[in-house]
Amino acid sequence: AQSVTQPDIHITVSEGASLELRCNYSYGATPYLFWYVQSPGQGLQLLLKYFSGDTLVQGIKGFEAEFKRSQSSFNLRKPSVHWSDAAEYFCAVGRNSGYSTLTFGKGTMLLVSP
Amino acid sequence: EPEVTQTPSHQVTQMGQEVILRCVPISNHLYFYWYRQILGQKVEFLVSFYNNEISEKSEIFDDQFSVERPDGSNFTLKIRSTKLEDSAMYFCASSPGLAGYNEQFFGPGTRLTVL
């Protein structure tokens, strides 16, 4: 069965600083990987996804993530954080066969300081 | 931009009562899902639904839970006799296709509080 680990429960970053949120997954084959963001009172919004091909994927709002098979990781990055990026971020893995059930990590809460 | 909507945003109920959580998926989507997130824990898959049938369900989705698409637009999750441990945020999602690479679009969630 697949699983996702987000080792950081919360992270505080200064506005304008760079950001990296960690995600490690466990899956027996090449996974489908996703990052979602949840702002207060909002649903989960897809930031980016990886299925195959280029291991560096670009998403919305200036985010990117890199798939590293050797490390079973899919870390999310942003070069310069804005105050509006404060939210909870979820990494998820989907199966590459059958139904598209997602397995989520526990989430990382991003706080942005002035 | 089309979006998934859920009602109510917050539901408070007494233990043992039945609750129905409602979702309106995106209109041309064919696959529907329910997930839940207990406070401080992971978002967990409950059930997927396609062509008026359950496609897959997790071990959480026991006989107390049921899903239904009563008409062409709504997708509901019913909990027959709520327990304290059912208190959670419940998310509905829909996707246009089956394969794992299809994006699931999530609603804002219904916070269920069981007293």
XYZ file of N, CA, C and O in Angstrom, chain B:
460
model
N -15.222 29.808 -13.221
C -14.581 28.492 -13.234
C -15.443 27.510 -12.428
O -15.844 27.800 -11.312
N -15.743 26.354 -13.003
C -16.575 25.393 -12.279
C -15.875 24.919 -11.014
O -14.641 24.805 -10.972
N -16.680 24.642 -9.981
C -16.121 24.193 -8.730
C -17.065 23.211 -8.055
O -18.259 23.158 -8.354
N -16.499 22.459 -7.142
C -17.285 21.532 -6.329
C -17.822 22.308 -5.132
O -17.068 23.048 -4.477
N -19.099 22.157 -4.856
C -19.683 22.832 -3.695
C -20.182 21.793 -2.696
O -20.537 20.665 -3.076
N -20.178 22.171 -1.423
C -20.627 21.282 -0.366
C -21.505 22.048 0.611
O -21.232 23.207 0.934
N -22.549 21.366 1.071
C -23.408 21.944 2.104
C -23.752 20.877 3.135
O -23.840 19.678 2.789
N -23.935 21.268 4.406
C -23.611 22.585 4.935
C -22.103 22.744 5.137
O -21.370 21.780 4.971
N -21.675 23.919 5.488
C -20.261 24.107 5.778
C -19.920 23.548 7.154
O -18.792 23.113 7.389
N -20.895 23.573 8.059
C -20.678 23.038 9.403
C -21.975 22.390 9.875
O -23.050 22.966 9.725
N -21.838 21.178 10.387
C -22.986 20.431 10.887
C -22.676 19.939 12.293
O -21.651 19.301 12.511
N -23.590 20.249 13.201
C -23.457 19.757 14.565
C -24.609 18.784 14.812
O -25.758 19.086 14.495
N -24.292 17.623 15.370
C -25.312 16.618 15.593
C -25.055 15.881 16.895
O -23.950 15.907 17.431
N -26.082 15.226 17.378
C -25.955 14.415 18.586
C -25.556 13.003 18.193
O -25.971 12.476 17.142
N -24.771 12.377 19.029
C -24.360 10.991 18.818
C -25.592 10.122 18.586
O -26.601 10.247 19.284
N -25.509 9.248 17.582
C -26.614 8.362 17.265
C -27.565 8.889 16.207
O -28.384 8.131 15.678
N -27.436 10.166 15.890
C -28.300 10.751 14.863
C -27.748 10.473 13.468
O -26.544 10.246 13.292
N -28.629 10.539 12.506
C -28.235 10.389 11.098
C -27.899 11.766 10.525
O -28.555 12.763 10.839
N -26.864 11.805 9.708
C -26.539 13.046 9.004
C -26.359 12.753 7.527
O -25.945 11.650 7.140
N -26.686 13.720 6.729
C -26.453 13.640 5.284
C -25.635 14.854 4.876
O -26.040 15.994 5.103
N -24.501 14.585 4.278
C -23.633 15.638 3.778
C -23.813 15.704 2.268
O -23.802 14.665 1.594
N -23.942 16.908 1.764
C -24.279 17.069 0.353
C -23.141 17.711 -0.427
O -22.423 18.572 0.079
N -23.062 17.295 -1.669
C -22.018 17.765 -2.564
C -22.620 17.933 -3.954
O -23.454 17.131 -4.380
N -22.197 18.976 -4.635
C -22.529 19.121 -6.048
C -21.209 19.093 -6.814
O -20.436 20.056 -6.769
N -20.916 17.978 -7.482
C -19.669 17.884 -8.245
C -19.705 18.779 -9.481
O -20.745 19.332 -9.836
N -18.577 18.896 -10.125
C -18.506 19.643 -11.379
C -19.326 18.896 -12.431
O -19.258 17.661 -12.524
N -20.077 19.639 -13.222
C -21.187 19.047 -13.969
C -20.781 17.973 -14.980
O -21.527 17.027 -15.187
N -19.638 18.072 -15.625
C -19.292 17.062 -16.628
C -18.355 15.990 -16.078
O -17.783 15.200 -16.842
N -18.184 15.951 -14.769
C -17.343 14.925 -14.162
C -18.154 13.658 -13.921
O -19.360 13.703 -13.697
N -17.444 12.543 -13.959
C -18.112 11.250 -13.871
C -17.724 10.455 -12.629
O -18.391 9.482 -12.292
N -16.638 10.862 -11.966
C -16.108 10.106 -10.832
C -16.166 10.981 -9.596
O -15.763 12.136 -9.630
N -16.657 10.406 -8.515
C -16.898 11.181 -7.311
C -16.278 10.465 -6.119
O -16.205 9.238 -6.095
N -15.865 11.278 -5.151
C -15.129 10.742 -4.015
C -15.560 11.454 -2.737
O -15.949 12.615 -2.770
N -15.396 10.740 -1.644
C -15.450 11.361 -0.317
C -14.150 11.033 0.422
O -13.683 9.892 0.393
N -13.627 12.061 1.065
C -12.476 11.928 1.941
C -12.848 12.571 3.272
O -13.764 13.380 3.355
N -12.101 12.225 4.324
C -12.310 12.925 5.579
C -10.966 13.225 6.226
O -9.963 12.565 5.958
N -11.004 14.234 7.073
C -9.801 14.605 7.808
C -10.194 14.867 9.258
O -10.826 15.873 9.571
N -9.805 13.941 10.118
C -9.963 14.169 11.547
C -8.935 15.211 11.970
O -7.812 15.227 11.447
N -9.318 16.076 12.884
C -8.459 17.183 13.283
C -7.061 16.701 13.653
O -6.902 15.800 14.481
N -6.079 17.276 12.987
C -4.689 16.946 13.273
C -4.186 15.697 12.589
O -3.029 15.311 12.788
N -5.033 15.067 11.790
C -4.618 13.832 11.130
C -4.640 13.994 9.606
O -4.935 15.056 9.093
N -4.314 12.907 8.913
C -4.242 12.943 7.461
C -5.629 13.020 6.833
O -6.626 12.592 7.420
N -5.647 13.519 5.617
C -6.839 13.379 4.781
C -6.909 11.919 4.346
O -5.929 11.374 3.806
N -8.042 11.270 4.599
C -8.172 9.827 4.338
C -9.275 9.565 3.317
O -10.362 10.140 3.415
N -9.012 8.673 2.433
C -9.989 8.269 1.428
C -11.101 7.452 2.088
O -10.839 6.574 2.916
N -12.335 7.752 1.712
C -13.471 6.962 2.181
C -14.031 6.082 1.074
O -14.140 4.867 1.228
N -14.404 6.713 -0.043
C -15.137 5.977 -1.059
C -15.036 6.688 -2.397
O -14.904 7.905 -2.452
N -15.074 5.894 -3.473
C -15.191 6.457 -4.811
C -16.445 5.881 -5.462
O -16.895 4.777 -5.127
N -16.984 6.610 -6.416
C -18.321 6.297 -6.958
C -18.325 6.629 -8.431
O -17.869 7.691 -8.852
N -18.822 5.672 -9.212
C -18.893 5.873 -10.660
C -20.069 5.088 -11.204
O -20.303 3.946 -10.786
N -20.797 5.695 -12.105
C -21.886 4.999 -12.784
C -22.878 4.413 -11.774
O -23.311 3.270 -11.904
N -23.177 5.218 -10.766
C -24.156 4.853 -9.737
C -23.768 3.654 -8.889
O -24.634 2.983 -8.304
N -22.484 3.405 -8.835
C -22.001 2.306 -7.994
C -20.752 2.725 -7.240
O -19.986 3.554 -7.730
N -20.551 2.119 -6.092
C -19.291 2.305 -5.388
C -18.195 1.587 -6.160
O -18.323 0.399 -6.491
N -17.125 2.313 -6.481
C -15.992 1.723 -7.194
C -15.002 1.109 -6.220
O -14.452 0.044 -6.464
N -14.766 1.840 -5.145
C -13.790 1.397 -4.161
C -14.147 2.046 -2.828
O -14.686 3.150 -2.800
N -13.875 1.364 -1.754
C -14.090 1.949 -0.436
C -12.970 1.521 0.498
O -12.360 0.472 0.323
N -12.714 2.370 1.477
C -11.680 2.047 2.444
C -12.298 1.281 3.612
O -13.521 1.165 3.723
N -11.444 0.849 4.503
C -11.930 0.113 5.674
C -12.698 1.019 6.624
O -13.454 0.551 7.466
N -12.516 2.324 6.471
C -13.280 3.265 7.293
C -14.758 3.232 6.898
O -15.650 3.399 7.727
N -15.015 3.027 5.654
C -16.359 3.108 5.084
C -17.117 1.828 5.422
O -17.227 0.907 4.608
N -17.637 1.775 6.646
C -18.346 0.563 7.063
C -19.841 0.713 6.807
O -20.286 1.618 6.100
N -20.628 -0.175 7.398
C -22.066 -0.212 7.121
C -22.805 1.033 7.601
O -23.966 1.229 7.249
N -22.167 1.841 8.423
C -22.802 3.066 8.879
C -22.800 4.150 7.800
O -23.514 5.139 7.910
N -21.980 3.968 6.795
C -21.847 4.953 5.734
C -22.556 4.481 4.475
O -22.586 3.283 4.173
N -23.103 5.410 3.734
C -23.627 5.107 2.406
C -23.496 6.354 1.540
O -23.406 7.474 2.055
N -23.450 6.133 0.246
C -23.384 7.240 -0.707
C -24.464 7.053 -1.743
O -24.907 5.938 -2.027
N -24.847 8.188 -2.307
C -25.941 8.146 -3.266
C -25.825 9.338 -4.195
O -25.325 10.397 -3.817
N -26.277 9.111 -5.434
C -26.421 10.235 -6.360
C -27.911 10.302 -6.673
O -28.379 9.675 -7.611
N -28.643 11.018 -5.864
C -30.107 10.967 -5.947
C -30.684 11.616 -7.204
O -31.801 11.298 -7.591
N -29.906 12.504 -7.809
C -30.380 13.142 -9.034
C -29.154 13.422 -9.890
O -28.060 12.934 -9.595
N -29.324 14.212 -10.919
C -28.217 14.425 -11.844
C -27.121 15.336 -11.347
O -26.095 15.471 -11.998
N -27.322 15.953 -10.164
C -26.322 16.917 -9.738
C -25.759 16.648 -8.346
O -24.595 16.937 -8.096
N -26.532 16.088 -7.447
C -26.060 15.928 -6.080
C -25.373 14.595 -5.855
O -25.675 13.595 -6.505
N -24.459 14.599 -4.897
C -23.768 13.387 -4.463
C -23.730 13.473 -2.948
O -23.199 14.435 -2.392
N -24.318 12.479 -2.271
C -24.474 12.602 -0.819
C -23.726 11.503 -0.081
O -23.546 10.392 -0.590
N -23.316 11.846 1.130
C -22.729 10.898 2.068
C -23.643 10.862 3.285
O -23.904 11.902 3.894
N -24.121 9.677 3.620
C -24.993 9.523 4.781
C -24.267 8.716 5.849
O -23.640 7.695 5.557
N -24.359 9.208 7.059
C -23.868 8.448 8.211
C -25.103 8.121 9.037
O -25.787 9.030 9.514
N -25.384 6.834 9.193
C -26.673 6.431 9.768
C -26.778 6.737 11.257
O -27.782 7.239 11.723
N -25.795 6.424 12.004
C -25.819 6.595 13.456
C -24.453 7.124 13.871
O -23.498 6.358 14.034
N -24.367 8.435 13.997
C -23.056 9.052 14.174
C -22.434 8.698 15.516
O -23.127 8.527 16.533
N -21.102 8.596 15.487
C -20.312 8.371 16.694
C -19.432 9.598 16.927
O -19.205 10.384 16.017
N -18.932 9.693 18.146
C -18.044 10.819 18.449
C -16.861 10.858 17.495
O -16.434 11.938 17.056
N -16.349 9.678 17.156
C -15.159 9.607 16.302
C -15.434 9.930 14.844
O -14.514 9.959 14.030
N -16.697 10.181 14.497
C -17.010 10.627 13.137
C -16.791 12.134 12.979
O -16.881 12.655 11.859
N -16.524 12.817 14.068
C -16.235 14.258 13.987
C -15.004 14.476 13.137
O -13.928 13.936 13.420
N -15.155 15.230 12.068
C -14.069 15.419 11.107
C -14.525 16.432 10.056
O -15.679 16.834 10.006
N -13.567 16.805 9.220
C -13.899 17.579 8.015
C -14.085 16.572 6.890
O -13.225 15.707 6.691
N -15.184 16.654 6.193
C -15.485 15.742 5.098
C -15.377 16.496 3.774
O -16.041 17.512 3.572
N -14.529 15.985 2.902
C -14.318 16.596 1.591
C -14.920 15.736 0.494
O -14.719 14.527 0.459
N -15.628 16.381 -0.386
C -16.102 15.755 -1.610
C -15.150 16.144 -2.740
O -14.582 17.243 -2.737
N -14.956 15.259 -3.695
C -14.125 15.566 -4.853
C -14.736 14.932 -6.091
O -15.489 13.951 -5.983
N -14.416 15.483 -7.237
C -14.848 14.870 -8.492
C -13.713 14.955 -9.497
O -12.828 15.809 -9.387
N -13.738 14.061 -10.457
C -12.736 14.083 -11.518
C -13.385 13.689 -12.832
O -14.376 12.960 -12.851
N -12.791 14.166 -13.946
C -13.404 13.890 -15.244
C -13.146 12.480 -15.756
O -13.874 11.980 -16.608
N -12.073 11.851 -15.276
C -11.705 10.540 -15.790
C -11.218 9.640 -14.692
O -11.019 10.049 -13.553
N -10.989 8.406 -15.074
C -10.704 7.372 -14.092
C -9.240 7.301 -13.687
O -8.923 7.203 -12.519
N -8.361 7.351 -14.661
C -6.969 7.013 -14.386
C -6.362 7.926 -13.342
O -6.777 9.063 -13.172
N -5.346 7.442 -12.673
C -4.771 8.144 -11.543
C -4.246 9.526 -11.847
O -4.117 10.345 -10.949
N -3.976 9.806 -13.135
C -3.427 11.123 -13.437
C -4.486 12.184 -13.618
O -4.178 13.330 -13.829
N -5.754 11.816 -13.537
C -6.796 12.836 -13.609
C -6.876 13.598 -12.294
O -6.943 13.003 -11.219
N -6.877 14.914 -12.398
C -6.953 15.741 -11.208
C -8.291 15.550 -10.522
O -9.339 15.478 -11.173
N -8.241 15.460 -9.213
C -9.455 15.477 -8.421
C -9.673 16.897 -7.923
O -8.775 17.504 -7.351
N -10.857 17.403 -8.140
C -11.232 18.750 -7.730
C -12.016 18.629 -6.423
O -13.025 17.929 -6.356
N -11.535 19.340 -5.422
C -12.100 19.211 -4.088
C -13.038 20.367 -3.745
O -12.799 21.518 -4.140
N -14.058 20.055 -2.974
C -14.912 21.085 -2.401
C -14.294 21.651 -1.136
O -13.263 21.174 -0.670
N -14.952 22.666 -0.550
C -14.407 23.333 0.642
C -14.560 22.534 1.921
O -13.980 22.882 2.937
N -15.351 21.471 1.875
C -15.494 20.628 3.050
C -16.704 20.951 3.899
O -17.230 22.071 3.870
N -17.165 19.940 4.635
C -18.186 20.102 5.669
C -17.559 19.662 6.978
O -17.078 18.531 7.087
N -17.581 20.571 7.952
C -17.069 20.185 9.268
C -18.195 19.564 10.067
O -19.194 20.226 10.348
N -18.056 18.297 10.398
C -19.061 17.583 11.183
C -18.587 17.482 12.626
O -17.479 17.008 12.883
N -19.436 17.942 13.524
C -19.153 17.839 14.953
C -20.226 16.977 15.594
O -21.418 17.291 15.504
N -19.791 15.878 16.198
C -20.720 14.963 16.868
C -20.562 15.139 18.372
O -19.451 14.996 18.908
N -21.667 15.481 19.046
C -21.620 15.746 20.489
C -22.149 14.555 21.283
O -22.972 13.781 20.769
